[in-house]
Amino acid sequence: PQSKSTAITDDGPKKENSVGEAQAVMYTHAVSGIESDEDNQAAADGLEQYESDQEFDRRIKVINALTNVIREWIQECGRILGKDESVYKKWGGAVFPFGSYQLGVHTPTTDIDALCVVPRDIERDRDFFDVLPDILRATEGVEELVVVREAFVPCIKFVFNKVDIDLLFARIEYREVSNNIDLSHNSILRNCDSESIKSLNGRRVTEAILEHVSSNEHTAENFKKTLRCIKLWAKNRGIYSNVFGYCGGVMYAILVAY
């Protein structure tokens, strides 16, 4: 579950040393647990680290709407395959956000990494890449859709109601997939192909991190504040990107958590 954050707007350009001082305040509070409303304002002002309540609610609505689209797509695949309606209506399907959004450390400009989990009758190339994109393009609010088949983790990228989405695909050896399916147990990986395993691990790693830092509320909040600060520091110094050989969001999250 995500906790709502107060929106803080930038009231003008900041000098470089002011940003550094704000980062220092954020880090000090993150590791000490000591804070004040005045210092929090100074630390976050201009750094665009928190989204508004409206943006928060928009993301939740987008995830719910995307889940409905995925279930409709799975049923359409069942019709195309000539399956009985009583069969494919039970297939279900689920969408699991992961990464910085699920960890609660996303910014207003952060995309949502989402995992689409489907039953064994649905296939990546035939259904996910050939059928789903057309359904998404016909969905109100979906723009800028790009199919990325050859990535290390294949996905579909698009904007849904002004929220950037990276949608991954995982096919599991289940007849039906519900929203409360447990992805943390290793049995979920049985008979999965390598791409599905990599996709599943995004959510599985996120769940493991959250479990590790959630021993108490104080520890969880300190983790989130510290990770926000470390990520901001890394981005400002150009050392945040898997593509260029640096740590990415997941690696920084693991380093802070453990």
PDB file of C-alpha atoms in Angstrom:
ATOM      1  CA  PRO A   1       0.000   0.000   0.000  1.00  0.00           C
ATOM      2  CA  GLN A   2       1.148   3.511  -0.824  1.00  0.00           C
ATOM      3  CA  SER A   3       1.072   6.395   1.657  1.00  0.00           C
ATOM      4  CA  LYS A   4      -0.073   9.781   0.395  1.00  0.00           C
ATOM      5  CA  SER A   5       2.515  12.560   0.340  1.00  0.00           C
ATOM      6  CA  THR A   6       1.986  16.293   0.567  1.00  0.00           C
ATOM      7  CA  ALA A   7       2.534  18.146  -2.704  1.00  0.00           C
ATOM      8  CA  ILE A   8       5.346  20.716  -2.568  1.00  0.00           C
ATOM      9  CA  THR A   9       5.659  23.118  -5.484  1.00  0.00           C
ATOM     10  CA  ASP A  10       8.838  24.807  -6.701  1.00  0.00           C
ATOM     11  CA  ASP A  11       8.641  28.562  -6.117  1.00  0.00           C
ATOM     12  CA  GLY A  12      11.567  29.406  -8.376  1.00  0.00           C
ATOM     13  CA  PRO A  13      15.048  28.438  -9.595  1.00  0.00           C
ATOM     14  CA  LYS A  14      17.430  27.148  -6.945  1.00  0.00           C
ATOM     15  CA  LYS A  15      21.163  27.610  -6.776  1.00  0.00           C
ATOM     16  CA  GLU A  16      23.226  24.448  -7.022  1.00  0.00           C
ATOM     17  CA  ASN A  17      24.485  24.737  -3.426  1.00  0.00           C
ATOM     18  CA  SER A  18      20.885  25.093  -2.197  1.00  0.00           C
ATOM     19  CA  VAL A  19      20.012  21.760  -3.769  1.00  0.00           C
ATOM     20  CA  GLY A  20      23.029  20.194  -2.115  1.00  0.00           C
ATOM     21  CA  GLU A  21      22.017  21.609   1.252  1.00  0.00           C
ATOM     22  CA  ALA A  22      18.480  20.290   0.783  1.00  0.00           C
ATOM     23  CA  GLN A  23      19.847  16.843  -0.010  1.00  0.00           C
ATOM     24  CA  ALA A  24      21.971  16.978   3.125  1.00  0.00           C
ATOM     25  CA  VAL A  25      18.923  17.817   5.239  1.00  0.00           C
ATOM     26  CA  MET A  26      16.954  14.965   3.654  1.00  0.00           C
ATOM     27  CA  TYR A  27      19.767  12.507   4.349  1.00  0.00           C
ATOM     28  CA  THR A  28      20.263  13.665   7.953  1.00  0.00           C
ATOM     29  CA  HIS A  29      16.576  13.246   8.692  1.00  0.00           C
ATOM     30  CA  ALA A  30      16.423   9.891   6.934  1.00  0.00           C
ATOM     31  CA  VAL A  31      19.150   8.317   9.059  1.00  0.00           C
ATOM     32  CA  SER A  32      18.292  10.050  12.341  1.00  0.00           C
ATOM     33  CA  GLY A  33      14.511  10.003  12.267  1.00  0.00           C
ATOM     34  CA  ILE A  34      14.528  13.597  13.591  1.00  0.00           C
ATOM     35  CA  GLU A  35      12.602  16.083  11.519  1.00  0.00           C
ATOM     36  CA  SER A  36      10.463  19.216  11.582  1.00  0.00           C
ATOM     37  CA  ASP A  37       7.890  20.594   9.185  1.00  0.00           C
ATOM     38  CA  GLU A  38      10.138  23.600   8.457  1.00  0.00           C
ATOM     39  CA  ASP A  39      13.177  21.467   7.650  1.00  0.00           C
ATOM     40  CA  ASN A  40      11.105  19.063   5.551  1.00  0.00           C
ATOM     41  CA  GLN A  41       9.886  22.029   3.499  1.00  0.00           C
ATOM     42  CA  ALA A  42      13.463  23.250   3.000  1.00  0.00           C
ATOM     43  CA  ALA A  43      14.654  19.772   2.057  1.00  0.00           C
ATOM     44  CA  ALA A  44      11.959  18.976  -0.467  1.00  0.00           C
ATOM     45  CA  ASP A  45      11.263  22.401  -1.970  1.00  0.00           C
ATOM     46  CA  GLY A  46      12.303  22.487  -5.610  1.00  0.00           C
ATOM     47  CA  LEU A  47      13.482  18.869  -5.710  1.00  0.00           C
ATOM     48  CA  GLU A  48      10.118  17.570  -7.000  1.00  0.00           C
ATOM     49  CA  GLN A  49      10.287  14.427  -4.896  1.00  0.00           C
ATOM     50  CA  TYR A  50       6.607  14.078  -4.004  1.00  0.00           C
ATOM     51  CA  GLU A  51       3.436  13.953  -6.054  1.00  0.00           C
ATOM     52  CA  SER A  52       0.147  15.667  -5.255  1.00  0.00           C
ATOM     53  CA  ASP A  53      -2.921  13.852  -3.949  1.00  0.00           C
ATOM     54  CA  GLN A  54      -4.453  14.219  -7.404  1.00  0.00           C
ATOM     55  CA  GLU A  55      -1.458  12.558  -9.048  1.00  0.00           C
ATOM     56  CA  PHE A  56      -1.472   9.839  -6.385  1.00  0.00           C
ATOM     57  CA  ASP A  57      -5.143   9.034  -7.080  1.00  0.00           C
ATOM     58  CA  ARG A  58      -4.552   9.114 -10.842  1.00  0.00           C
ATOM     59  CA  ARG A  59      -1.935   6.359 -10.583  1.00  0.00           C
ATOM     60  CA  ILE A  60      -4.278   4.121  -8.597  1.00  0.00           C
ATOM     61  CA  LYS A  61      -7.050   4.625 -11.147  1.00  0.00           C
ATOM     62  CA  VAL A  62      -4.629   3.848 -13.987  1.00  0.00           C
ATOM     63  CA  ILE A  63      -3.566   0.553 -12.375  1.00  0.00           C
ATOM     64  CA  ASN A  64      -7.211  -0.438 -11.842  1.00  0.00           C
ATOM     65  CA  ALA A  65      -8.139   0.508 -15.410  1.00  0.00           C
ATOM     66  CA  LEU A  66      -5.131  -1.385 -16.787  1.00  0.00           C
ATOM     67  CA  THR A  67      -6.142  -4.484 -14.825  1.00  0.00           C
ATOM     68  CA  ASN A  68      -9.585  -4.352 -16.450  1.00  0.00           C
ATOM     69  CA  VAL A  69      -8.014  -4.007 -19.911  1.00  0.00           C
ATOM     70  CA  ILE A  70      -5.752  -7.004 -19.259  1.00  0.00           C
ATOM     71  CA  ARG A  71      -8.666  -9.194 -18.205  1.00  0.00           C
ATOM     72  CA  GLU A  72     -10.690  -8.172 -21.250  1.00  0.00           C
ATOM     73  CA  TRP A  73      -7.678  -8.937 -23.467  1.00  0.00           C
ATOM     74  CA  ILE A  74      -7.249 -12.396 -21.922  1.00  0.00           C
ATOM     75  CA  GLN A  75     -10.909 -13.171 -22.570  1.00  0.00           C
ATOM     76  CA  GLU A  76     -10.534 -11.958 -26.152  1.00  0.00           C
ATOM     77  CA  CYS A  77      -7.598 -14.345 -26.562  1.00  0.00           C
ATOM     78  CA  GLY A  78      -9.829 -17.147 -25.309  1.00  0.00           C
ATOM     79  CA  ARG A  79     -12.434 -16.299 -27.942  1.00  0.00           C
ATOM     80  CA  ILE A  80      -9.772 -16.194 -30.666  1.00  0.00           C
ATOM     81  CA  LEU A  81      -8.494 -19.604 -29.568  1.00  0.00           C
ATOM     82  CA  GLY A  82     -12.001 -21.010 -29.772  1.00  0.00           C
ATOM     83  CA  LYS A  83     -12.210 -21.842 -26.085  1.00  0.00           C
ATOM     84  CA  ASP A  84     -15.552 -22.241 -24.348  1.00  0.00           C
ATOM     85  CA  GLU A  85     -16.785 -19.049 -22.651  1.00  0.00           C
ATOM     86  CA  SER A  86     -17.198 -20.856 -19.351  1.00  0.00           C
ATOM     87  CA  VAL A  87     -13.480 -21.688 -19.511  1.00  0.00           C
ATOM     88  CA  TYR A  88     -11.814 -18.409 -20.516  1.00  0.00           C
ATOM     89  CA  LYS A  89     -13.978 -16.323 -18.168  1.00  0.00           C
ATOM     90  CA  LYS A  90     -12.233 -18.114 -15.295  1.00  0.00           C
ATOM     91  CA  TRP A  91      -8.722 -17.399 -16.572  1.00  0.00           C
ATOM     92  CA  GLY A  92      -8.546 -14.059 -14.759  1.00  0.00           C
ATOM     93  CA  GLY A  93      -5.250 -12.230 -15.090  1.00  0.00           C
ATOM     94  CA  ALA A  94      -3.538  -9.732 -12.813  1.00  0.00           C
ATOM     95  CA  VAL A  95      -1.383  -6.600 -12.883  1.00  0.00           C
ATOM     96  CA  PHE A  96       1.280  -6.111 -10.195  1.00  0.00           C
ATOM     97  CA  PRO A  97       3.170  -2.807  -9.933  1.00  0.00           C
ATOM     98  CA  PHE A  98       6.764  -3.040  -8.745  1.00  0.00           C
ATOM     99  CA  GLY A  99       9.925  -0.973  -8.512  1.00  0.00           C
ATOM    100  CA  SER A 100       9.979   2.578  -7.134  1.00  0.00           C
ATOM    101  CA  TYR A 101       6.188   2.981  -7.312  1.00  0.00           C
ATOM    102  CA  GLN A 102       5.521  -0.117  -5.228  1.00  0.00           C
ATOM    103  CA  LEU A 103       8.336   0.825  -2.830  1.00  0.00           C
ATOM    104  CA  GLY A 104       6.720   4.227  -2.294  1.00  0.00           C
ATOM    105  CA  VAL A 105       9.741   6.253  -3.447  1.00  0.00           C
ATOM    106  CA  HIS A 106       8.538   7.410  -6.868  1.00  0.00           C
ATOM    107  CA  THR A 107       8.503  11.039  -8.003  1.00  0.00           C
ATOM    108  CA  PRO A 108       5.832  12.836 -10.073  1.00  0.00           C
ATOM    109  CA  THR A 109       7.752  12.033 -13.275  1.00  0.00           C
ATOM    110  CA  THR A 110       8.507   8.378 -12.461  1.00  0.00           C
ATOM    111  CA  ASP A 111       6.912   5.758 -14.689  1.00  0.00           C
ATOM    112  CA  ILE A 112       5.108   2.719 -13.300  1.00  0.00           C
ATOM    113  CA  ASP A 113       6.734  -0.652 -13.828  1.00  0.00           C
ATOM    114  CA  ALA A 114       3.846  -3.102 -14.062  1.00  0.00           C
ATOM    115  CA  LEU A 115       3.855  -6.870 -14.379  1.00  0.00           C
ATOM    116  CA  CYS A 116       1.086  -8.603 -16.321  1.00  0.00           C
ATOM    117  CA  VAL A 117       0.654 -12.186 -15.039  1.00  0.00           C
ATOM    118  CA  VAL A 118      -1.355 -14.546 -17.235  1.00  0.00           C
ATOM    119  CA  PRO A 119      -2.386 -18.220 -17.217  1.00  0.00           C
ATOM    120  CA  ARG A 120      -0.666 -20.884 -19.275  1.00  0.00           C
ATOM    121  CA  ASP A 121      -2.953 -20.624 -22.323  1.00  0.00           C
ATOM    122  CA  ILE A 122      -1.733 -17.092 -23.108  1.00  0.00           C
ATOM    123  CA  GLU A 123       1.525 -16.660 -25.053  1.00  0.00           C
ATOM    124  CA  ARG A 124       3.953 -13.755 -25.313  1.00  0.00           C
ATOM    125  CA  ASP A 125       4.433 -13.384 -29.079  1.00  0.00           C
ATOM    126  CA  ARG A 126       1.026 -14.529 -30.271  1.00  0.00           C
ATOM    127  CA  ASP A 127      -1.094 -12.736 -27.669  1.00  0.00           C
ATOM    128  CA  PHE A 128       0.892 -10.137 -25.707  1.00  0.00           C
ATOM    129  CA  PHE A 129       2.755  -8.597 -28.638  1.00  0.00           C
ATOM    130  CA  ASP A 130       0.287  -9.254 -31.482  1.00  0.00           C
ATOM    131  CA  VAL A 131      -3.139  -8.828 -29.859  1.00  0.00           C
ATOM    132  CA  LEU A 132      -2.773  -6.614 -26.769  1.00  0.00           C
ATOM    133  CA  PRO A 133      -1.201  -3.557 -28.492  1.00  0.00           C
ATOM    134  CA  ASP A 134      -4.264  -3.083 -30.719  1.00  0.00           C
ATOM    135  CA  ILE A 135      -6.567  -3.336 -27.693  1.00  0.00           C
ATOM    136  CA  LEU A 136      -4.469  -0.803 -25.808  1.00  0.00           C
ATOM    137  CA  ARG A 137      -4.390   1.609 -28.758  1.00  0.00           C
ATOM    138  CA  ALA A 138      -8.202   1.462 -28.859  1.00  0.00           C
ATOM    139  CA  THR A 139      -8.411   2.230 -25.125  1.00  0.00           C
ATOM    140  CA  GLU A 140      -9.285   5.807 -24.226  1.00  0.00           C
ATOM    141  CA  GLY A 141      -6.348   7.624 -22.650  1.00  0.00           C
ATOM    142  CA  VAL A 142      -3.609   5.407 -24.115  1.00  0.00           C
ATOM    143  CA  GLU A 143      -0.924   7.201 -26.159  1.00  0.00           C
ATOM    144  CA  GLU A 144       2.639   6.771 -27.429  1.00  0.00           C
ATOM    145  CA  LEU A 145       2.545   2.967 -27.438  1.00  0.00           C
ATOM    146  CA  VAL A 146       5.785   1.205 -28.348  1.00  0.00           C
ATOM    147  CA  VAL A 147       6.378  -2.552 -28.463  1.00  0.00           C
ATOM    148  CA  VAL A 148       9.878  -3.515 -27.274  1.00  0.00           C
ATOM    149  CA  ARG A 149      10.393  -7.166 -28.198  1.00  0.00           C
ATOM    150  CA  GLU A 150      14.203  -7.321 -28.131  1.00  0.00           C
ATOM    151  CA  ALA A 151      14.904  -5.767 -24.731  1.00  0.00           C
ATOM    152  CA  PHE A 152      16.609  -7.727 -21.940  1.00  0.00           C
ATOM    153  CA  VAL A 153      13.124  -7.865 -20.438  1.00  0.00           C
ATOM    154  CA  PRO A 154      10.576  -7.518 -23.300  1.00  0.00           C
ATOM    155  CA  CYS A 155       7.789  -5.050 -22.614  1.00  0.00           C
ATOM    156  CA  ILE A 156       5.176  -2.684 -23.989  1.00  0.00           C
ATOM    157  CA  LYS A 157       5.697   1.021 -23.225  1.00  0.00           C
ATOM    158  CA  PHE A 158       2.846   3.519 -23.333  1.00  0.00           C
ATOM    159  CA  VAL A 159       1.249   6.498 -21.625  1.00  0.00           C
ATOM    160  CA  PHE A 160      -2.107   5.877 -19.937  1.00  0.00           C
ATOM    161  CA  ASN A 161      -3.994   8.966 -18.747  1.00  0.00           C
ATOM    162  CA  LYS A 162      -0.722  10.919 -18.491  1.00  0.00           C
ATOM    163  CA  VAL A 163       1.063   8.144 -16.562  1.00  0.00           C
ATOM    164  CA  ASP A 164       4.013   6.393 -18.233  1.00  0.00           C
ATOM    165  CA  ILE A 165       3.743   2.597 -18.070  1.00  0.00           C
ATOM    166  CA  ASP A 166       6.310  -0.135 -18.731  1.00  0.00           C
ATOM    167  CA  LEU A 167       4.247  -3.312 -18.975  1.00  0.00           C
ATOM    168  CA  LEU A 168       6.047  -6.640 -18.605  1.00  0.00           C
ATOM    169  CA  PHE A 169       4.656 -10.101 -19.310  1.00  0.00           C
ATOM    170  CA  ALA A 170       4.869 -13.333 -17.300  1.00  0.00           C
ATOM    171  CA  ARG A 171       3.160 -16.587 -18.216  1.00  0.00           C
ATOM    172  CA  ILE A 172       2.834 -19.036 -15.316  1.00  0.00           C
ATOM    173  CA  GLU A 173       1.821 -22.703 -15.244  1.00  0.00           C
ATOM    174  CA  TYR A 174      -1.601 -22.013 -13.725  1.00  0.00           C
ATOM    175  CA  ARG A 175      -5.019 -22.519 -15.276  1.00  0.00           C
ATOM    176  CA  GLU A 176      -6.317 -19.360 -13.580  1.00  0.00           C
ATOM    177  CA  VAL A 177      -4.679 -16.212 -12.177  1.00  0.00           C
ATOM    178  CA  SER A 178      -6.271 -14.154  -9.395  1.00  0.00           C
ATOM    179  CA  ASN A 179      -5.273 -10.787  -7.925  1.00  0.00           C
ATOM    180  CA  ASN A 180      -4.147 -12.364  -4.647  1.00  0.00           C
ATOM    181  CA  ILE A 181      -1.825 -14.957  -6.184  1.00  0.00           C
ATOM    182  CA  ASP A 182       1.424 -15.348  -4.199  1.00  0.00           C
ATOM    183  CA  LEU A 183       4.384 -14.575  -6.466  1.00  0.00           C
ATOM    184  CA  SER A 184       6.987 -14.866  -3.709  1.00  0.00           C
ATOM    185  CA  HIS A 185       7.018 -18.672  -3.539  1.00  0.00           C
ATOM    186  CA  ASN A 186       9.591 -20.309  -5.813  1.00  0.00           C
ATOM    187  CA  SER A 187       6.997 -22.771  -7.138  1.00  0.00           C
ATOM    188  CA  ILE A 188       5.595 -19.901  -9.224  1.00  0.00           C
ATOM    189  CA  LEU A 189       8.669 -20.216 -11.462  1.00  0.00           C
ATOM    190  CA  ARG A 190       7.950 -23.820 -12.458  1.00  0.00           C
ATOM    191  CA  ASN A 191       7.972 -24.245 -16.266  1.00  0.00           C
ATOM    192  CA  CYS A 192       8.375 -20.486 -16.831  1.00  0.00           C
ATOM    193  CA  ASP A 193      10.608 -19.344 -19.687  1.00  0.00           C
ATOM    194  CA  SER A 194      13.593 -17.095 -18.972  1.00  0.00           C
ATOM    195  CA  GLU A 195      11.772 -13.893 -19.976  1.00  0.00           C
ATOM    196  CA  SER A 196       8.883 -14.661 -17.621  1.00  0.00           C
ATOM    197  CA  ILE A 197      11.306 -15.417 -14.783  1.00  0.00           C
ATOM    198  CA  LYS A 198      13.074 -12.088 -15.290  1.00  0.00           C
ATOM    199  CA  SER A 199       9.727 -10.297 -15.372  1.00  0.00           C
ATOM    200  CA  LEU A 200       8.479 -12.048 -12.233  1.00  0.00           C
ATOM    201  CA  ASN A 201      11.690 -11.255 -10.388  1.00  0.00           C
ATOM    202  CA  GLY A 202      10.968  -7.527 -10.652  1.00  0.00           C
ATOM    203  CA  ARG A 203       7.926  -7.910  -8.423  1.00  0.00           C
ATOM    204  CA  ARG A 204       9.498 -10.655  -6.301  1.00  0.00           C
ATOM    205  CA  VAL A 205      12.553  -8.517  -5.473  1.00  0.00           C
ATOM    206  CA  THR A 206      10.324  -5.559  -4.599  1.00  0.00           C
ATOM    207  CA  GLU A 207       8.278  -7.731  -2.230  1.00  0.00           C
ATOM    208  CA  ALA A 208      11.450  -9.098  -0.602  1.00  0.00           C
ATOM    209  CA  ILE A 209      12.790  -5.581   0.000  1.00  0.00           C
ATOM    210  CA  LEU A 210       9.510  -4.383   1.487  1.00  0.00           C
ATOM    211  CA  GLU A 211       9.350  -7.392   3.776  1.00  0.00           C
ATOM    212  CA  HIS A 212      12.938  -6.803   4.919  1.00  0.00           C
ATOM    213  CA  VAL A 213      12.434  -3.124   5.812  1.00  0.00           C
ATOM    214  CA  SER A 214       8.945  -3.457   7.293  1.00  0.00           C
ATOM    215  CA  SER A 215       9.910  -4.762  10.732  1.00  0.00           C
ATOM    216  CA  ASN A 216       8.386  -1.556  12.105  1.00  0.00           C
ATOM    217  CA  GLU A 217       6.933   1.672  10.752  1.00  0.00           C
ATOM    218  CA  HIS A 218       9.984   3.720  11.753  1.00  0.00           C
ATOM    219  CA  THR A 219      12.366   1.463   9.787  1.00  0.00           C
ATOM    220  CA  ALA A 220      10.166   1.514   6.684  1.00  0.00           C
ATOM    221  CA  GLU A 221       9.901   5.313   6.626  1.00  0.00           C
ATOM    222  CA  ASN A 222      13.634   5.746   7.163  1.00  0.00           C
ATOM    223  CA  PHE A 223      14.267   3.376   4.259  1.00  0.00           C
ATOM    224  CA  LYS A 224      12.031   5.397   1.942  1.00  0.00           C
ATOM    225  CA  LYS A 225      13.548   8.750   2.903  1.00  0.00           C
ATOM    226  CA  THR A 226      17.101   7.480   2.610  1.00  0.00           C
ATOM    227  CA  LEU A 227      16.472   5.830  -0.744  1.00  0.00           C
ATOM    228  CA  ARG A 228      14.858   9.006  -2.123  1.00  0.00           C
ATOM    229  CA  CYS A 229      17.929  10.972  -1.080  1.00  0.00           C
ATOM    230  CA  ILE A 230      20.438   8.459  -2.488  1.00  0.00           C
ATOM    231  CA  LYS A 231      18.619   8.264  -5.830  1.00  0.00           C
ATOM    232  CA  LEU A 232      18.449  12.047  -6.117  1.00  0.00           C
ATOM    233  CA  TRP A 233      22.147  12.320  -5.259  1.00  0.00           C
ATOM    234  CA  ALA A 234      23.073   9.667  -7.863  1.00  0.00           C
ATOM    235  CA  LYS A 235      20.974  11.246 -10.619  1.00  0.00           C
ATOM    236  CA  ASN A 236      22.400  14.719  -9.985  1.00  0.00           C
ATOM    237  CA  ARG A 237      25.918  13.305 -10.335  1.00  0.00           C
ATOM    238  CA  GLY A 238      25.225  11.232 -13.427  1.00  0.00           C
ATOM    239  CA  ILE A 239      25.801   7.858 -11.776  1.00  0.00           C
ATOM    240  CA  TYR A 240      22.260   6.485 -11.968  1.00  0.00           C
ATOM    241  CA  SER A 241      21.632   4.135 -14.888  1.00  0.00           C
ATOM    242  CA  ASN A 242      21.991   0.437 -15.625  1.00  0.00           C
ATOM    243  CA  VAL A 243      22.442   1.334 -19.287  1.00  0.00           C
ATOM    244  CA  PHE A 244      25.706   3.160 -18.569  1.00  0.00           C
ATOM    245  CA  GLY A 245      27.041   0.591 -16.126  1.00  0.00           C
ATOM    246  CA  TYR A 246      25.961   2.288 -12.898  1.00  0.00           C
ATOM    247  CA  CYS A 247      23.451   1.142 -10.308  1.00  0.00           C
ATOM    248  CA  GLY A 248      19.800   1.549 -11.216  1.00  0.00           C
ATOM    249  CA  GLY A 249      16.785   1.939  -8.969  1.00  0.00           C
ATOM    250  CA  VAL A 250      16.633  -1.694  -7.877  1.00  0.00           C
ATOM    251  CA  MET A 251      20.330  -1.883  -7.026  1.00  0.00           C
ATOM    252  CA  TYR A 252      20.207   1.305  -4.953  1.00  0.00           C
ATOM    253  CA  ALA A 253      17.102  -0.021  -3.175  1.00  0.00           C
ATOM    254  CA  ILE A 254      18.915  -3.270  -2.307  1.00  0.00           C
ATOM    255  CA  LEU A 255      22.000  -1.370  -1.086  1.00  0.00           C
ATOM    256  CA  VAL A 256      19.907   0.878   1.166  1.00  0.00           C
ATOM    257  CA  ALA A 257      17.728  -1.967   2.455  1.00  0.00           C
ATOM    258  CA  TYR A 258      20.515  -4.412   3.279  1.00  0.00           C
TER     259      TYR A 258
END
